[in-house]
Amino acid sequence: MSQNQIDALRAAPLPAFQHIVDGRRVSASDGRTMAVVSPIDGAVLTTCARGTTADTDAAIAAARQAFDDGRWSDLPPAARKKILLKWADLIEADALDIAVLGVRENGTEIGMALKAEPLSAAATLRYYAEAIDKLSGEIAPTDPAFLGLVHREPVGVVGAIVPWNFPLMIGAWKFAPALAAGCTMVLKPAETASLTLLRVAELGLEAGLPPGVFNVVTGEGAVVGARIAESMDVDVLVFTGSGGTGRRLLEAAARSNLKRVYLELGGKSPNIVFADAPDLDEAAKVAAHGIFRNSGQVCIAGSRILVERSIHAAFVEKLAAHAAAIKVGDPLDSATQAGAVNSERQLLQNLAFVDEARALGRKVIGGARIRQETGGFYMSPAIVADAAPQDRVFREEVFGPVVTVTPFDTEAEAVALANDTAYGLAAAVWTANLSRAHRMVRKIRAGLVHVNTYGGSDLTVPLGGVKQSGNGHDKSLHAFDKFLDLKTAWVKL
Ligand code: NAD
């Protein structure tokens, strides 16, 4: 990846983008479009279709037909695998192009975008493609007068609604296992991150996905997303996004066909640093990365740092130094470490949290809007160095580069503070005491607890939340559980 290649791609004019439905590009039924605004400079990049309920119904009907006639689910697993592997190859071959397209639309810095978006989506497709011809049913250990067979069958049409922070990575966590399992899908990207998913859907067709198997409808959540959620023809709904939307989806499922709803929601993840952390500077550096990468727009961001009181001052100093060293700016400059905030709305929301902490008299380091000549939506990392548990910034998800630091005195207090949240997505513990590390892993209510690290994991382990962070799991072979039903055949011999 050279800067010249990136610069050439960023200058490329973009076509108007349309839905991908039933194997074709189609405009909105009423011809309306949405402007795609780049957070890099606030300029309009292009347009994409503003989906209607009729568009959504047409996509669901295409997915229903493609599932019911078996054009995908009746293929031998090895044949589905071949198409998915080819799809992964096509994405990888176009990775830089796709990554730059995504950055122009959502502002993530290019190094991270390349790895976390197209390359991660290709790896995810390969992982699930490789798994499909290795999943078997069961023969139950029954009375020998009977034969009990347990089949695993694709559940049917899957609706997927995804957010803007990592549209391809999170999208692939849904579509790769769902399609590998033999399901068909209608996916709705977020309003501010649609283009790469449309591009990738086209590559799927080129790889040989039959029409109707993977449909992408762009538009507003309250129109397209709501229609998917209330459809009688969608069997399963998988979602990543905010808790408020998650509640609406559950209500829509209850009002319609009781479709299963799997939610990956937000977090307010505690990162707990004990005085016996193996390397305090490493803990501070990783903590800074754990909250400030992608400008804090990461669901598992370690947004609440809890520090043992004896090292609080030293830790804050180190954290501030690492935060100050993060180069914020043009996400298409390969030297940048944190790009633009996704939208002006999100930027103003982030700054409001910081202002409120200042008004409460908290010690705030950083957290200012950065004005670039080009315009665009940028801010410096913010540290609220002495946040109290009742502060809004300690309790609510910011989804921006804003972290709180709060001192504690005992292990029990650290656990109580860590669990003092409606969320339960991720957490971390920094300690050299092995017994304490394992005690903490057991006591913290979260789907993912890191020990002496933050943020890194891979496809082989599940990601999911407890409490109001959601249910069900993305990643790992457990992701198949959402898309494969168990059916028993009970045979008298
Ligand atoms: P959001 O809930 O506003 O939007 C997510 C998606 O839902 C978008 O596609 C949006 O168009 C759609 N949507 C909005 N209203 C809808 C409605 N009424 N009916 C149906 N669909 C609707 O969330 P966001 O602002 O895009 O994303 C940020 C949130 O996502 C944060 O809370 C973050 O923590 C969470 N998130 C969670 C994970 C995870 O894995 N747990 C990962 C990334 C982001």
XYZ file of C-alpha atoms and ligand atoms in Angstrom:
537
model
C 0.000 0.000 0.000
C 1.771 3.174 -1.133
C 0.607 6.743 -0.552
C 0.528 7.231 -4.341
C -1.877 4.332 -4.792
C -4.100 5.711 -2.043
C -4.043 9.213 -3.530
C -4.990 7.902 -6.975
C -7.920 5.956 -5.523
C -9.159 8.849 -3.378
C -9.383 11.067 -6.447
C -11.426 8.563 -8.461
C -14.946 9.818 -9.244
C -17.673 7.582 -7.848
C -20.796 6.402 -9.640
C -24.236 6.677 -8.073
C -24.778 3.492 -6.042
C -27.907 1.347 -6.252
C -29.351 -1.564 -4.276
C -28.313 -5.090 -5.153
C -31.520 -7.113 -5.364
C -32.090 -10.468 -7.030
C -28.715 -10.340 -8.739
C -29.145 -6.844 -10.215
C -28.437 -3.214 -9.417
C -31.727 -1.428 -8.913
C -32.744 2.128 -8.042
C -35.241 2.999 -5.337
C -38.809 2.388 -6.521
C -39.535 6.118 -6.217
C -36.136 7.110 -7.662
C -34.998 8.857 -4.491
C -31.361 8.880 -3.364
C -29.331 9.795 -0.271
C -26.254 12.020 -0.389
C -23.093 10.251 0.754
C -21.123 12.815 2.783
C -17.421 12.271 3.425
C -16.347 12.935 7.023
C -12.877 13.725 5.661
C -13.982 17.123 4.393
C -17.761 17.242 4.670
C -18.152 17.097 0.871
C -20.804 15.074 -0.965
C -19.050 12.053 -2.497
C -21.909 10.528 -4.450
C -25.413 9.222 -3.826
C -26.909 5.863 -3.040
C -30.454 4.607 -3.295
C -32.847 5.704 -0.535
C -34.718 2.458 -0.070
C -38.488 2.292 0.225
C -40.673 -0.317 1.869
C -41.435 -1.614 -1.637
C -37.696 -2.036 -2.335
C -37.289 -3.882 0.945
C -40.248 -6.144 0.211
C -38.812 -6.926 -3.235
C -35.459 -7.890 -1.692
C -37.140 -10.049 0.950
C -39.245 -11.740 -1.749
C -36.095 -12.432 -3.784
C -34.350 -13.906 -0.741
C -37.449 -15.963 0.119
C -37.695 -17.349 -3.404
C -33.955 -18.100 -3.515
C -34.213 -19.966 -0.243
C -37.429 -21.846 -0.965
C -36.413 -23.122 -4.400
C -33.172 -24.521 -2.987
C -30.900 -22.847 -5.530
C -28.436 -22.222 -2.712
C -29.334 -24.445 0.235
C -29.592 -27.566 -1.963
C -26.139 -27.085 -3.444
C -23.641 -29.574 -2.055
C -21.684 -27.834 0.738
C -18.493 -28.140 -1.309
C -20.125 -26.158 -4.144
C -21.192 -23.354 -1.795
C -17.724 -23.392 -0.342
C -16.131 -22.959 -3.771
C -18.205 -19.845 -4.498
C -17.532 -18.303 -1.090
C -13.792 -18.922 -1.440
C -13.790 -17.292 -4.861
C -15.690 -14.355 -3.391
C -13.000 -14.006 -0.717
C -10.304 -14.003 -3.416
C -12.093 -11.253 -5.357
C -12.429 -9.102 -2.241
C -8.782 -9.578 -1.409
C -7.709 -8.711 -4.952
C -9.650 -5.431 -4.698
C -8.819 -4.809 -1.045
C -7.132 -1.423 -1.292
C -9.775 -0.077 -3.644
C -12.536 -1.225 -1.288
C -10.706 0.075 1.789
C -10.237 3.554 0.289
C -13.889 3.636 -0.759
C -14.860 2.815 2.820
C -12.530 5.438 4.304
C -13.911 8.102 1.998
C -17.331 7.282 3.377
C -16.712 6.593 7.081
C -13.379 8.182 8.022
C -11.506 5.223 9.564
C -7.751 5.564 9.053
C -6.587 3.593 6.036
C -4.174 1.187 7.756
C -6.865 -0.038 10.093
C -9.565 0.067 7.408
C -7.600 -2.158 5.046
C -6.988 -4.774 7.696
C -10.286 -4.589 9.528
C -12.554 -4.230 6.522
C -11.876 -6.010 3.177
C -9.080 -8.246 4.447
C -11.048 -9.212 7.515
C -14.192 -9.841 5.422
C -12.205 -12.097 3.066
C -10.741 -14.007 6.014
C -14.204 -14.374 7.556
C -15.651 -15.735 4.313
C -12.822 -18.259 4.111
C -13.229 -19.340 7.723
C -16.940 -20.141 7.339
C -16.567 -21.496 3.792
C -13.952 -23.937 5.041
C -16.210 -25.016 7.894
C -19.361 -25.929 5.973
C -18.303 -29.332 4.761
C -17.068 -30.258 8.212
C -20.322 -29.813 10.130
C -22.208 -33.050 10.641
C -25.508 -33.983 12.193
C -25.848 -36.528 14.994
C -27.068 -40.030 15.582
C -28.618 -40.176 19.034
C -27.709 -43.001 21.468
C -31.323 -44.251 21.633
C -33.130 -47.510 22.270
C -31.880 -49.741 19.406
C -35.481 -50.232 18.256
C -35.380 -46.653 17.030
C -33.076 -44.408 15.056
C -32.786 -40.806 16.223
C -31.155 -38.540 13.652
C -30.447 -34.895 14.322
C -30.164 -32.857 11.127
C -28.783 -29.336 10.955
C -30.771 -27.254 8.496
C -30.445 -23.646 7.380
C -33.089 -21.513 9.120
C -34.185 -19.646 5.987
C -34.176 -15.942 5.168
C -31.936 -13.834 7.386
C -32.323 -10.071 7.795
C -29.116 -8.280 8.780
C -28.889 -4.664 9.958
C -25.380 -3.347 10.536
C -23.732 -0.149 11.832
C -21.261 2.288 10.317
C -18.077 1.767 12.287
C -16.839 -1.418 10.579
C -19.515 -2.186 7.975
C -17.633 -4.923 6.137
C -16.091 -6.652 9.108
C -19.344 -6.723 11.057
C -21.340 -7.392 7.870
C -19.146 -10.404 7.087
C -19.542 -11.724 10.636
C -23.248 -12.015 9.693
C -23.320 -12.896 5.985
C -20.393 -15.336 5.903
C -21.795 -17.876 8.410
C -25.402 -17.295 7.266
C -24.668 -17.960 3.594
C -22.235 -20.765 4.407
C -25.057 -22.412 6.361
C -27.297 -22.240 3.278
C -29.476 -19.299 4.311
C -30.246 -16.337 2.078
C -30.032 -12.729 3.254
C -31.278 -9.178 2.988
C -28.722 -6.811 4.493
C -29.239 -3.162 5.353
C -26.086 -1.104 5.846
C -26.008 2.041 7.995
C -26.919 5.283 6.238
C -23.328 6.562 6.523
C -21.523 3.355 5.489
C -23.229 1.644 2.567
C -20.833 1.733 -0.365
C -18.376 -1.037 0.478
C -21.167 -3.499 1.229
C -22.720 -2.748 -2.181
C -19.347 -3.218 -3.862
C -18.759 -6.494 -2.041
C -22.240 -7.746 -2.949
C -21.377 -7.201 -6.615
C -18.212 -9.241 -6.160
C -20.354 -12.008 -4.672
C -22.376 -12.151 -7.890
C -19.157 -12.240 -9.884
C -17.985 -15.161 -7.745
C -21.130 -17.089 -8.665
C -23.641 -16.423 -5.886
C -27.030 -17.179 -7.429
C -29.373 -14.146 -7.721
C -31.436 -13.456 -4.623
C -29.047 -15.164 -2.214
C -27.430 -11.947 -0.966
C -29.375 -8.702 -1.330
C -28.294 -5.291 -0.058
C -30.869 -2.523 0.367
C -29.609 0.912 1.407
C -31.659 3.597 3.114
C -32.971 4.781 6.434
C -33.198 2.545 9.456
C -36.736 3.608 10.217
C -37.847 2.601 6.694
C -35.722 -0.264 5.354
C -34.558 -1.645 8.704
C -38.017 -1.405 10.235
C -39.539 -3.212 7.244
C -37.070 -6.093 7.545
C -37.852 -6.341 11.257
C -41.623 -6.495 10.758
C -41.551 -8.842 7.771
C -43.407 -12.139 7.992
C -40.921 -13.632 5.536
C -37.705 -13.025 7.470
C -36.944 -15.959 9.770
C -34.000 -14.571 11.709
C -32.808 -11.038 12.340
C -29.180 -10.322 13.192
C -28.248 -6.835 14.299
C -25.306 -4.788 15.463
C -26.019 -1.286 16.656
C -27.486 0.651 19.526
C -29.694 -0.620 22.316
C -32.539 1.706 21.341
C -32.771 0.188 17.878
C -32.393 -3.292 19.378
C -35.502 -2.721 21.487
C -37.478 -1.669 18.403
C -36.403 -4.793 16.572
C -37.555 -7.025 19.425
C -40.918 -5.247 19.455
C -41.279 -5.651 15.684
C -40.470 -9.358 15.940
C -43.065 -9.749 18.669
C -45.687 -7.928 16.573
C -44.945 -9.971 13.429
C -43.776 -13.571 13.109
C -41.748 -13.976 16.338
C -38.577 -14.155 14.264
C -35.480 -14.849 16.295
C -33.545 -11.667 17.002
C -29.832 -11.649 17.816
C -28.464 -8.363 19.077
C -24.883 -7.142 19.337
C -25.284 -3.839 21.152
C -23.121 -1.236 22.777
C -20.752 -1.342 25.680
C -19.153 0.675 28.473
C -16.271 -1.685 28.920
C -14.083 -1.486 32.048
C -10.319 -1.731 31.692
C -8.984 -2.469 35.185
C -5.375 -1.769 36.044
C -3.977 -3.101 39.314
C -0.794 -1.753 40.862
C 0.866 -5.101 40.140
C 0.279 -4.838 36.371
C 3.306 -6.452 34.717
C 4.251 -3.264 32.832
C 2.441 -0.033 33.622
C 3.646 1.772 30.523
C 2.486 -1.095 28.307
C -0.891 -1.052 30.115
C -1.240 2.698 29.463
C -0.216 2.353 25.815
C -2.611 -0.512 25.140
C -5.378 1.253 27.073
C -4.915 4.335 24.858
C -5.114 2.155 21.768
C -8.067 0.257 23.278
C -10.176 3.411 23.436
C -8.790 5.817 20.857
C -8.356 3.557 17.792
C -10.932 4.347 15.142
C -11.711 7.474 17.209
C -13.373 5.341 19.873
C -15.970 4.049 17.417
C -15.471 0.457 18.449
C -18.135 -1.498 20.297
C -15.614 -3.126 22.640
C -13.699 0.135 23.271
C -12.262 0.199 26.794
C -14.047 3.404 27.713
C -13.890 3.157 31.526
C -10.423 2.742 32.946
C -10.376 1.755 36.628
C -6.986 2.194 38.272
C -5.721 1.186 41.709
C -5.373 4.422 43.662
C -1.648 4.071 44.412
C -0.795 4.252 40.689
C -3.623 6.542 39.531
C -1.513 9.675 39.026
C 1.353 7.819 37.329
C -1.048 5.969 35.067
C -2.930 9.103 34.002
C 0.367 10.760 33.123
C 1.417 7.829 30.943
C -2.019 7.527 29.358
C -2.026 11.239 28.514
C 1.410 10.938 26.920
C 0.291 8.027 24.734
C -2.943 9.821 23.819
C -1.076 12.993 22.871
C 1.225 10.968 20.606
C -1.707 9.689 18.497
C -1.652 11.434 15.158
C -5.228 12.490 14.368
C -5.996 13.669 10.855
C -6.683 12.790 7.236
C -7.594 9.091 7.315
C -6.154 8.622 3.834
C -2.700 9.741 4.947
C -0.943 6.484 5.798
C 0.874 8.178 8.712
C -2.445 8.960 10.451
C -3.329 6.892 13.497
C -6.890 8.099 14.114
C -9.055 9.453 11.304
C -12.239 11.461 11.217
C -15.255 10.947 13.423
C -17.985 9.372 11.281
C -20.370 12.337 11.176
C -20.740 15.855 12.508
C -23.632 14.692 14.664
C -21.399 12.089 16.342
C -18.578 14.640 16.775
C -20.859 17.155 18.521
C -22.237 14.400 20.738
C -18.671 13.411 21.769
C -17.747 17.022 22.565
C -20.922 17.470 24.626
C -19.844 14.617 26.938
C -16.451 16.288 27.398
C -17.983 19.725 28.078
C -20.319 18.235 30.640
C -17.414 16.585 32.500
C -15.551 19.916 32.508
C -18.629 21.699 33.834
C -18.735 19.189 36.722
C -15.187 20.262 37.589
C -13.549 17.041 36.406
C -9.968 17.138 35.206
C -10.177 16.773 31.432
C -7.103 16.267 29.245
C -7.525 16.845 25.480
C -10.952 16.532 23.913
C -11.060 19.503 21.544
C -12.378 19.817 18.034
C -9.519 19.880 15.543
C -10.143 22.224 12.639
C -8.538 21.090 9.407
C -8.133 23.303 6.383
C -10.211 20.829 4.443
C -13.074 20.886 6.944
C -14.221 17.491 8.195
C -14.981 16.035 11.611
C -11.942 15.607 13.869
C -11.241 15.706 17.603
C -8.306 15.005 19.887
C -8.523 12.098 22.361
C -10.197 13.067 25.635
C -9.323 11.744 29.095
C -11.605 12.499 32.044
C -8.955 11.781 34.665
C -11.099 11.689 37.814
C -14.581 10.598 36.699
C -17.062 9.614 39.386
C -19.394 6.618 38.972
C -22.463 8.856 38.865
C -21.154 10.974 35.944
C -22.992 10.547 32.657
C -19.667 10.069 30.872
C -18.947 7.096 33.178
C -22.361 5.540 32.601
C -23.384 6.150 28.983
C -21.735 4.909 25.833
C -20.070 7.834 24.030
C -18.875 5.872 20.982
C -16.112 8.424 20.525
C -12.504 9.068 21.651
C -13.459 9.795 25.255
C -12.250 7.746 28.221
C -12.851 8.020 31.938
C -10.301 7.120 34.602
C -11.569 6.299 38.100
C -9.497 5.183 41.086
C -10.338 2.168 43.295
C -8.858 0.774 46.507
C -9.663 -2.944 46.634
C -10.298 -5.841 44.287
C -13.904 -6.022 45.494
C -14.392 -2.336 44.702
C -12.909 -2.836 41.239
C -15.404 -5.632 40.554
C -18.306 -3.546 41.850
C -17.336 -0.556 39.674
C -16.727 -2.763 36.639
C -20.168 -4.321 36.949
C -21.919 -1.022 37.761
C -23.270 -0.701 34.231
C -26.211 -1.846 32.163
C -23.762 -3.193 29.598
C -21.638 -6.348 29.507
C -19.640 -6.549 26.318
C -15.900 -6.462 27.050
C -13.454 -5.834 29.897
C -9.782 -6.173 30.763
C -7.694 -6.867 33.836
C -4.034 -5.938 34.180
C -2.265 -7.859 36.939
C 0.729 -10.145 37.380
C -1.229 -12.185 39.934
C -2.581 -15.217 38.088
C -5.147 -16.106 40.745
C -6.486 -12.567 40.785
C -6.677 -12.547 36.985
C -8.846 -15.660 36.952
C -10.985 -14.450 39.865
C -11.641 -11.237 37.958
C -12.491 -13.094 34.736
C -15.140 -15.016 36.676
C -16.579 -12.019 38.496
C -16.820 -9.511 35.674
C -20.086 -9.754 33.788
C -19.023 -9.401 30.154
C -18.805 -11.550 27.041
C -15.065 -10.962 26.602
C -12.499 -10.392 29.350
C -8.927 -9.638 28.306
C -6.001 -10.292 30.627
C -2.919 -8.070 30.276
C -3.997 -6.930 26.813
C -6.912 -5.134 25.188
C -8.807 -5.511 21.952
C -6.984 -8.183 20.042
C -8.680 -11.475 19.384
C -9.458 -13.456 16.282
C -12.159 -15.241 14.400
C -11.781 -18.453 16.353
C -13.325 -16.998 19.524
C -16.913 -15.806 19.955
C -17.894 -12.160 20.452
C -21.134 -11.364 22.169
C -22.522 -9.454 25.083
C -24.436 -10.120 28.268
C -26.931 -7.835 30.050
C -27.931 -4.957 27.734
C -25.017 -5.582 25.374
C -27.077 -8.211 23.598
C -27.382 -11.928 23.015
C -25.964 -14.501 20.640
C -22.460 -14.547 19.204
C -20.600 -13.388 16.141
C -17.345 -15.096 15.105
C -16.169 -18.670 15.829
C -18.103 -21.815 14.919
C -20.727 -20.781 17.492
C -21.972 -18.190 14.973
C -23.527 -21.074 13.022
C -25.973 -21.673 15.874
C -27.982 -18.640 14.727
C -28.321 -19.919 11.182
C -28.709 -23.688 11.548
C -31.784 -25.308 13.065
C -31.811 -28.727 14.639
C -34.385 -31.150 13.230
C -34.996 -34.572 14.702
C -35.978 -37.585 12.633
C -37.350 -40.343 14.874
C -37.494 -43.634 13.022
C -38.968 -46.948 14.216
C -36.716 -49.710 12.969
P -27.951 2.452 15.306
O -28.710 1.503 16.161
O -28.425 3.839 15.235
O -27.892 1.937 13.805
C -27.499 0.621 13.492
C -28.276 0.175 12.280
O -29.664 0.125 12.622
C -28.158 1.119 11.085
O -28.119 0.356 9.897
C -29.454 1.906 11.165
O -29.877 2.398 9.912
C -30.415 0.844 11.666
N -31.607 1.396 12.296
C -31.745 2.591 12.918
N -33.028 2.746 13.341
C -33.700 1.632 12.983
C -35.060 1.189 13.148
N -35.976 1.936 13.748
N -35.399 -0.030 12.674
C -34.472 -0.800 12.060
N -33.201 -0.432 11.847
C -32.803 0.766 12.324
O -26.444 2.369 15.779
P -25.202 3.108 15.102
O -25.215 4.485 15.612
O -25.142 2.877 13.648
O -23.993 2.259 15.706
C -23.428 2.568 16.898
C -23.888 1.592 17.937
O -23.589 0.261 17.552
C -23.158 1.785 19.231
O -24.077 1.694 20.281
C -22.180 0.630 19.279
O -21.755 0.221 20.519
C -22.934 -0.436 18.585
N -22.024 -1.429 18.058
C -22.016 -2.656 18.647
C -21.160 -3.646 18.191
C -21.135 -5.023 18.823
O -20.588 -5.938 18.256
N -21.725 -5.218 19.964
C -20.319 -3.371 17.120
C -20.348 -2.106 16.544
C -21.228 -1.143 17.017
